[in-house]
XYZ file of C-alpha atoms in Angstrom:
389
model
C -7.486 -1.477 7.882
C -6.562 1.884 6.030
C -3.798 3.821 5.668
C -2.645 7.220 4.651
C 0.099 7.630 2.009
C 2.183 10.416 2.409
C 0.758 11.301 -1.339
C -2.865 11.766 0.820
C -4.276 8.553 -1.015
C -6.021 5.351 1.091
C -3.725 1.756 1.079
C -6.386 -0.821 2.204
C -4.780 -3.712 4.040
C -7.192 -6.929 4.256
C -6.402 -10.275 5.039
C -8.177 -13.501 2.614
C -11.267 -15.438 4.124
C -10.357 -18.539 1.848
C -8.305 -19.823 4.862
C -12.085 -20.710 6.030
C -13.892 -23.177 4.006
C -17.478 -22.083 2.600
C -19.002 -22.201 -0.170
C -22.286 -20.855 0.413
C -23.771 -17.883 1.359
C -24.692 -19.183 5.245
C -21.202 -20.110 5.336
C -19.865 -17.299 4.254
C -21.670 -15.293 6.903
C -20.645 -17.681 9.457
C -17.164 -16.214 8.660
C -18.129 -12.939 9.627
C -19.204 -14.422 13.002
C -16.931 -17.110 13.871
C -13.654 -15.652 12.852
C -13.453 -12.140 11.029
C -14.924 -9.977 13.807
C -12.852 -11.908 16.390
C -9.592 -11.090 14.723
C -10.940 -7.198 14.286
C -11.310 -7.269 18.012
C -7.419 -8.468 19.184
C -6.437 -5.864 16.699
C -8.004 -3.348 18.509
C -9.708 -1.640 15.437
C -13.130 -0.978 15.000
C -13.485 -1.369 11.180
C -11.479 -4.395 9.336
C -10.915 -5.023 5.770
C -11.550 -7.970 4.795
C -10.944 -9.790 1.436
C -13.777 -12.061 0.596
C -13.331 -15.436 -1.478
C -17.079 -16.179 -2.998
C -17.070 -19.899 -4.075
C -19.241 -20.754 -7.275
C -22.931 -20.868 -5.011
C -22.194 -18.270 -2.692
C -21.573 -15.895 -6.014
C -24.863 -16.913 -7.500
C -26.817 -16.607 -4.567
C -25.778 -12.900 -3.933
C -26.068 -11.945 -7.841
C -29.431 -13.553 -7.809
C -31.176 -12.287 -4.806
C -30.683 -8.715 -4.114
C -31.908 -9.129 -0.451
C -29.236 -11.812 0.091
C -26.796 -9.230 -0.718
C -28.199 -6.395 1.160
C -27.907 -8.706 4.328
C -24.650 -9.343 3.455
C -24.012 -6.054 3.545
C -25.857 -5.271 6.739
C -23.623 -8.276 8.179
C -20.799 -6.701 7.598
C -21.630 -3.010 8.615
C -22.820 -4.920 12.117
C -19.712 -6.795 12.467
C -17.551 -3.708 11.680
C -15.595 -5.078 8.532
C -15.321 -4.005 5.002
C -14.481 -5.158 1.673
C -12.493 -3.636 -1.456
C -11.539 -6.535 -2.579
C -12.670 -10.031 -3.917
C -10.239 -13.767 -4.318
C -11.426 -14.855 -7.417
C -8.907 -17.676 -8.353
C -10.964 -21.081 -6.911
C -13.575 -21.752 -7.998
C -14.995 -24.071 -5.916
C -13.992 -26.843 -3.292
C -11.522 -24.663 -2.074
C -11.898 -26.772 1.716
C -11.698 -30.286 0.320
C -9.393 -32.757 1.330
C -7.594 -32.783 -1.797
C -7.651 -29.548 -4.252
C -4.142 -29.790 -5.692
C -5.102 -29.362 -9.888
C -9.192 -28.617 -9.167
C -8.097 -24.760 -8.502
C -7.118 -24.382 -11.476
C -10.981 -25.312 -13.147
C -12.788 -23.578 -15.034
C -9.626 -21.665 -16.734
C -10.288 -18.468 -18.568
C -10.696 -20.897 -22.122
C -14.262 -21.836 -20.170
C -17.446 -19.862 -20.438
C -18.092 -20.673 -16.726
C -15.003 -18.098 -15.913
C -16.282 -15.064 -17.399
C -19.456 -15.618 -15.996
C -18.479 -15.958 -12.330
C -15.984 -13.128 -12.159
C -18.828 -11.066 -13.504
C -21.033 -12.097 -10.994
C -18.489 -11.100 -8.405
C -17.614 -7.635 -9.906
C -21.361 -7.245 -9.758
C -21.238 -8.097 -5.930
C -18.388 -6.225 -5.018
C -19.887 -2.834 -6.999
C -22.696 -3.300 -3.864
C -20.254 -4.193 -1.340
C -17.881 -1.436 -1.412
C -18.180 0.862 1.398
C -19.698 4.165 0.592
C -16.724 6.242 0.637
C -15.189 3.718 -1.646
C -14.970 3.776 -5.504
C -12.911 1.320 -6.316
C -12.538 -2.279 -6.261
C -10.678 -5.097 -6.875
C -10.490 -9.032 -8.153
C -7.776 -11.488 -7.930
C -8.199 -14.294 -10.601
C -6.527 -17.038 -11.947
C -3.675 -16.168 -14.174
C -5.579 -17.737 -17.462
C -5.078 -21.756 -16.997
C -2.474 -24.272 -16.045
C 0.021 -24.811 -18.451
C -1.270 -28.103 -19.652
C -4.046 -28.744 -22.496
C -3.470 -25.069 -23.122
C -3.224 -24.337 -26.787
C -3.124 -21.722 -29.753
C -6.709 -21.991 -30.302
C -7.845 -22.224 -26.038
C -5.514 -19.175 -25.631
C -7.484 -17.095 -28.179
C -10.590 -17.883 -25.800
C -8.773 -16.911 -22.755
C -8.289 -13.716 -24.003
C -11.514 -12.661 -25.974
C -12.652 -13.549 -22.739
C -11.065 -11.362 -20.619
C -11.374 -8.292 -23.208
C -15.522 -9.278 -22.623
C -14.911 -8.860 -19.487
C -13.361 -5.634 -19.853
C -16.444 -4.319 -21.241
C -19.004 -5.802 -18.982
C -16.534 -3.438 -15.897
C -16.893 -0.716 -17.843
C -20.391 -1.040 -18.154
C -20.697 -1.662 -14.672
C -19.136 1.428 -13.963
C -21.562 3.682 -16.229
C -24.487 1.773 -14.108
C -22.810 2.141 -10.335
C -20.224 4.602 -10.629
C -17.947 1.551 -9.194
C -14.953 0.668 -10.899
C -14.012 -2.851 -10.342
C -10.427 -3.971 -11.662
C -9.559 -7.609 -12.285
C -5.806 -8.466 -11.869
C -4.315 -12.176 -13.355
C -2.690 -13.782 -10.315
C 0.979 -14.952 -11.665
C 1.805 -18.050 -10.030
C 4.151 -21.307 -10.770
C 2.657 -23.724 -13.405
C 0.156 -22.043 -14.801
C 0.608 -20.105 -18.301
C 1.475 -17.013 -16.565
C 3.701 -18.301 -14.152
C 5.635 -14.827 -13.756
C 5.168 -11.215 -14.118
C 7.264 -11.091 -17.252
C 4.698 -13.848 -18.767
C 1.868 -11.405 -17.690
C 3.160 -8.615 -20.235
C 2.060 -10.579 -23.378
C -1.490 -10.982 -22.358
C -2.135 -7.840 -20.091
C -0.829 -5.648 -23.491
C -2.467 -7.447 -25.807
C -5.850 -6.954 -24.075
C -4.874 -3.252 -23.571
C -7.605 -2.268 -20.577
C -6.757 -0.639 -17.419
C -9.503 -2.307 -16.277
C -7.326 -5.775 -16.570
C -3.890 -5.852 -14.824
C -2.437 -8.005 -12.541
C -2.126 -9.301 -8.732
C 1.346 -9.616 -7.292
C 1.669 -12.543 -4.633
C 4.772 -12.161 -3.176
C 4.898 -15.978 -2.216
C 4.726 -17.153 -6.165
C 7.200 -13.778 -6.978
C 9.571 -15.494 -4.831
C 8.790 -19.137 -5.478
C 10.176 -17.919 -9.111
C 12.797 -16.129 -7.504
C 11.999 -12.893 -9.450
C 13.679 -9.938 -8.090
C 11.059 -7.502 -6.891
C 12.108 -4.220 -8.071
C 12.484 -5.543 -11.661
C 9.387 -7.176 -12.036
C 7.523 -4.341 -10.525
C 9.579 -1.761 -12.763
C 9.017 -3.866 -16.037
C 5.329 -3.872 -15.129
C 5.217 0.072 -14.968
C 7.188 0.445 -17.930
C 4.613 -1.711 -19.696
C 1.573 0.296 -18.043
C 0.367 -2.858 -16.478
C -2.078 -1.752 -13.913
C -1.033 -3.822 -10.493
C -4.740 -4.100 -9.319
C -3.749 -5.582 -5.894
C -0.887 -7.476 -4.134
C -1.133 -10.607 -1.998
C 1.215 -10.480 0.907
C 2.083 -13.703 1.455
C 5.747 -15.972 1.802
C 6.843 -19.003 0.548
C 9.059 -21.724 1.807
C 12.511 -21.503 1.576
C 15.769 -24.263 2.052
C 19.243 -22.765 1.325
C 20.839 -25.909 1.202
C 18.451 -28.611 0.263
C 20.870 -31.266 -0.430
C 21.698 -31.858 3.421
C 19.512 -34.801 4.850
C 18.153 -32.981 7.496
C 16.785 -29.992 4.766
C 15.056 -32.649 3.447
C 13.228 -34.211 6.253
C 12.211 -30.440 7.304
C 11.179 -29.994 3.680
C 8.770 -33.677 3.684
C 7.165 -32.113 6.814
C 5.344 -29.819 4.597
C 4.406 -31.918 1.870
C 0.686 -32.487 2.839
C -1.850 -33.944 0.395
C -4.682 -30.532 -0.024
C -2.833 -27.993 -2.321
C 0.058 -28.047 -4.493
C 3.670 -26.527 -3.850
C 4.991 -25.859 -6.910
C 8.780 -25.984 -6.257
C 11.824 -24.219 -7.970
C 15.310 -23.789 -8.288
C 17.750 -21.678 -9.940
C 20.464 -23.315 -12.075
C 23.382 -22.137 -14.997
C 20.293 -23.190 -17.736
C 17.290 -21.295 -15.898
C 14.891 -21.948 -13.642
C 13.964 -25.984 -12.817
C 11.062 -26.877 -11.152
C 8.401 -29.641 -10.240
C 4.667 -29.125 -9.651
C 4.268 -30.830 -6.599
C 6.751 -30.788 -3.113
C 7.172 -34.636 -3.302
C 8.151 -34.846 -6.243
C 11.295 -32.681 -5.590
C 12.204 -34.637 -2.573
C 12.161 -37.905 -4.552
C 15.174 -39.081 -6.464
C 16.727 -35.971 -8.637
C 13.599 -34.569 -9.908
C 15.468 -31.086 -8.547
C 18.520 -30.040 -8.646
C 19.679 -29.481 -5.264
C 23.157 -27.517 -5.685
C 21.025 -23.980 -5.081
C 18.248 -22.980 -2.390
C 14.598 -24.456 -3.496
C 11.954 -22.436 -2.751
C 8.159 -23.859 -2.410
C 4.792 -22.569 -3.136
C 3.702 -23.056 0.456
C 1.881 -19.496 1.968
C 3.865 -19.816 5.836
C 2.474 -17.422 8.342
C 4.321 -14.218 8.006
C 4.950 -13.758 11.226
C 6.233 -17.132 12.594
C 8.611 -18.476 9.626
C 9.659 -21.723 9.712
C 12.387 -23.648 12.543
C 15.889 -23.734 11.043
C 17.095 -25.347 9.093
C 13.991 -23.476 6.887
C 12.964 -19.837 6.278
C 10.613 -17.886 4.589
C 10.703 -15.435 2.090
C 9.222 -12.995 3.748
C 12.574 -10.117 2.737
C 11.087 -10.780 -1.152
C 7.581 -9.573 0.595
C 9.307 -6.533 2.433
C 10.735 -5.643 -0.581
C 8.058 -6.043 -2.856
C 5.699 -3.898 -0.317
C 8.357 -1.126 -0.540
C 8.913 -1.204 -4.178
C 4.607 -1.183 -4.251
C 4.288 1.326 -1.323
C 7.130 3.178 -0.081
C 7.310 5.610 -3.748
C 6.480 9.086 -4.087
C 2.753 7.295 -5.230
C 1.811 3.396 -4.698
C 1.441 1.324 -7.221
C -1.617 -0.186 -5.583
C -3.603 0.487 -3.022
C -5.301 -2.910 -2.219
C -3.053 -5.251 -0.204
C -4.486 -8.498 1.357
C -2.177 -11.113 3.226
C -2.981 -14.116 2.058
C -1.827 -17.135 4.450
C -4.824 -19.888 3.668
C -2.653 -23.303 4.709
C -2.748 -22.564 8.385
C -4.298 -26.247 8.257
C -2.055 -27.887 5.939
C 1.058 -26.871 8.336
C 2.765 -29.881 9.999
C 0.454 -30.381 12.867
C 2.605 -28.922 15.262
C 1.972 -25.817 14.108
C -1.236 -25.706 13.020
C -4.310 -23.883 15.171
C -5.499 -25.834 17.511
C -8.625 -24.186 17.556
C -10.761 -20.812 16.033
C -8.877 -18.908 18.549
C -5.555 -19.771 17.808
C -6.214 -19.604 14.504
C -7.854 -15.658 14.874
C -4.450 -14.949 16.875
C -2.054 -15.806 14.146
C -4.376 -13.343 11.405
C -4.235 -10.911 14.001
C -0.159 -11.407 14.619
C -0.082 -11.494 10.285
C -2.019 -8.476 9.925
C -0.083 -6.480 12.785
C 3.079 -7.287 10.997
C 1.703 -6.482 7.965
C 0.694 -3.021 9.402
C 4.283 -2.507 11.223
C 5.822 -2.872 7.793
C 3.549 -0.030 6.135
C 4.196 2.665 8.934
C 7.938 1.841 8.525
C 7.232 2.681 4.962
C 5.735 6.239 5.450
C 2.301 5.059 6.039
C -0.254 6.225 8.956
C -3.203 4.231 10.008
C -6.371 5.551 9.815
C -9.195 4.947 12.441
């Protein structure tokens, strides 16, 4: 979906495919089929922006096989979608019963990193519609915090500023300029946007910036306008923003918080959880773990790394954080000139809900991306915005 800023520049709105496992090429244009078109169609639209998460074989095949990737990009045209933008955080395994700490492998310290983000900026320079210049990547914000050190950090970022060159390059060859933003998000070394200024400067590209979920700004409980404000102040290019909400309990000491709360602790991804107290921030890596003992202080609200549907949050005695996101989109949007203009919601635990509310089937599943997205586009004509055809 596209918009018009009042400044006469295009906002792209997509929503993420990782919410459907694939990790192959056949899979991924079983996407297209099963569940992308369908949601273009109850929006009405004819043309959909989609953001496209490549696992590891899907990446190689396209890179590999230039007629793979011109079907893909016949698919696509057929289907009436479109793609500015890549997920380039997992990996691989993404579906699996269990990810939890496997997202976070290989970290930018691994060669296998730099060479798969390549291989999608490569794809995405041939995947980017023809009235389309730019594109971006979403990757992981350079490893989780653990058996991260001096010399592993050094790596990280010589390979990142490698990376900056390869884009560059890739530019002279194309004319496409592909930007790769470092996804902030609880646990990992960059767990905020403050942490991101170190790096981002340091490497000094425009080429490398950053990608602003608004579920892991709030899970920090950073206040939107001053994370976004420190980031322009630095010149930190925000590549894209993730539109996405996290769980929230205001009172999580109260019995029945917690039993709401233990609903959502479900055994695929991690929900990094957090809390503000008189020290700092306090937080665990995992949702059990907060509910068990006094792992958490529980005097303040605890918010959880857990993407809810934007449009549907929660049954009291929960909510979502979906003000943060409103605020964040205006901070990123609503100015004389955005700060980005690649947005993608981002809700892929539709099947790690409690079971009552999860899809019962494609269709139900294709409704509530459809209901996400039409928020999502309500919120940017509030803001100025005017959709495009």
């Amino acid at each position: 979906m596209r918009f018009r800023h009042p400044d006469g520049s295009t906002v792209h709105l997509a929503y993420c495919t990782n919410v459907h496992p694939a990790e192959t090429l056949d899979g991924v244009l079983a996407q297209l089929r099963d569940h992308c078109e369908p949601v273009r169609r109850r929006l009405g639209r004819d043309r959909l922006g989609i953001g496209l998460w490549l696992a590891k074989d899907a990446a190689h095949t396209l890179v590999t096989d230039p007629s793979a990737l011109r079907g893909l990009r016949s698919e696509l045209d057929r289907r009436g979608l479109e793609v500015v933008t890549l997920n380039g955080f997992p990996y691989e395994g993404f579906g699996a019963e269990e990810v939890k700490y496997r997202v976070y492998k290989p970290d930018w310290a691994d060669p296998e990193r730099l060479d798969h983000t390549t291989s999608l900026a490569r794809v995405l320079a041939q995947l980017l519609p023809d009235d389309v210049t730019e594109g971006s990547i979403s990757t992981l914000p350079l490893a989780w915090r653990t058996a991260y050190d001096d010399e592993r950090a050094a790596t990280a970022l010589t390979a990142l500023s490698t990376l900056a060159q390869r884009l560059d390059a890739l530019h002279d060859l194309t004319g496409r300029s592909i930007r790769v933003g470092l996804e902030p998000e609880p646990g990992c070394t960059v767990e905020t946007t403050t942490d991101a200024l170190t790096p981002l400067t340091a490497i000094g590209h425009d080429r490398i910036g950053i990608c602003v979920d608004t579920c892991h700004l709030a899970t920090s409980f950073e206040d939107p306008h001053t994370a976004l404000d420190a980031l322009t102040q630095a010149r930190v290019p925000v590549v894209k923003s993730q539109l996405s909400a996290a769980l929230h309990a205001e009172h999580p000491h109260l019995p029945e918080v917690r039993t709401a709360l233990a609903a959502f602790d479900e055994p695929r991804f991690l929900h990094q959880t957090r809390t503000r107290t008189s020290a700092g921030l306090r937080g665990t890596d995992d949702l059990g773990e907060a509910l068990t003992g006094d792992a958490l202080p529980d005097a303040s609200p605890w918010r959880a790394h857990f993407h809810v549907p934007l449009h549907a949050a929660p049954a009291a005695p929960l909510t979502s954080t979906l003000p943060v996101l409103q605020a964040a989109l205006a901070h990123l949007v609503g100015g004389p000139h955005p700060l980005t203009r690649h947005l993608e919601v981002e809700t892929y635990t539709w099947q790690a809900l409690p079971p009552e509310l999860r899809p019962r089937a494609r269709a139900h599943l294709a409704d509530g991306t459809a209901a996400e997205l039409a928020l999502a586009r309500d919120l940017l004509t509030d803001l100025g915005l005017k959709e495009l055809p």
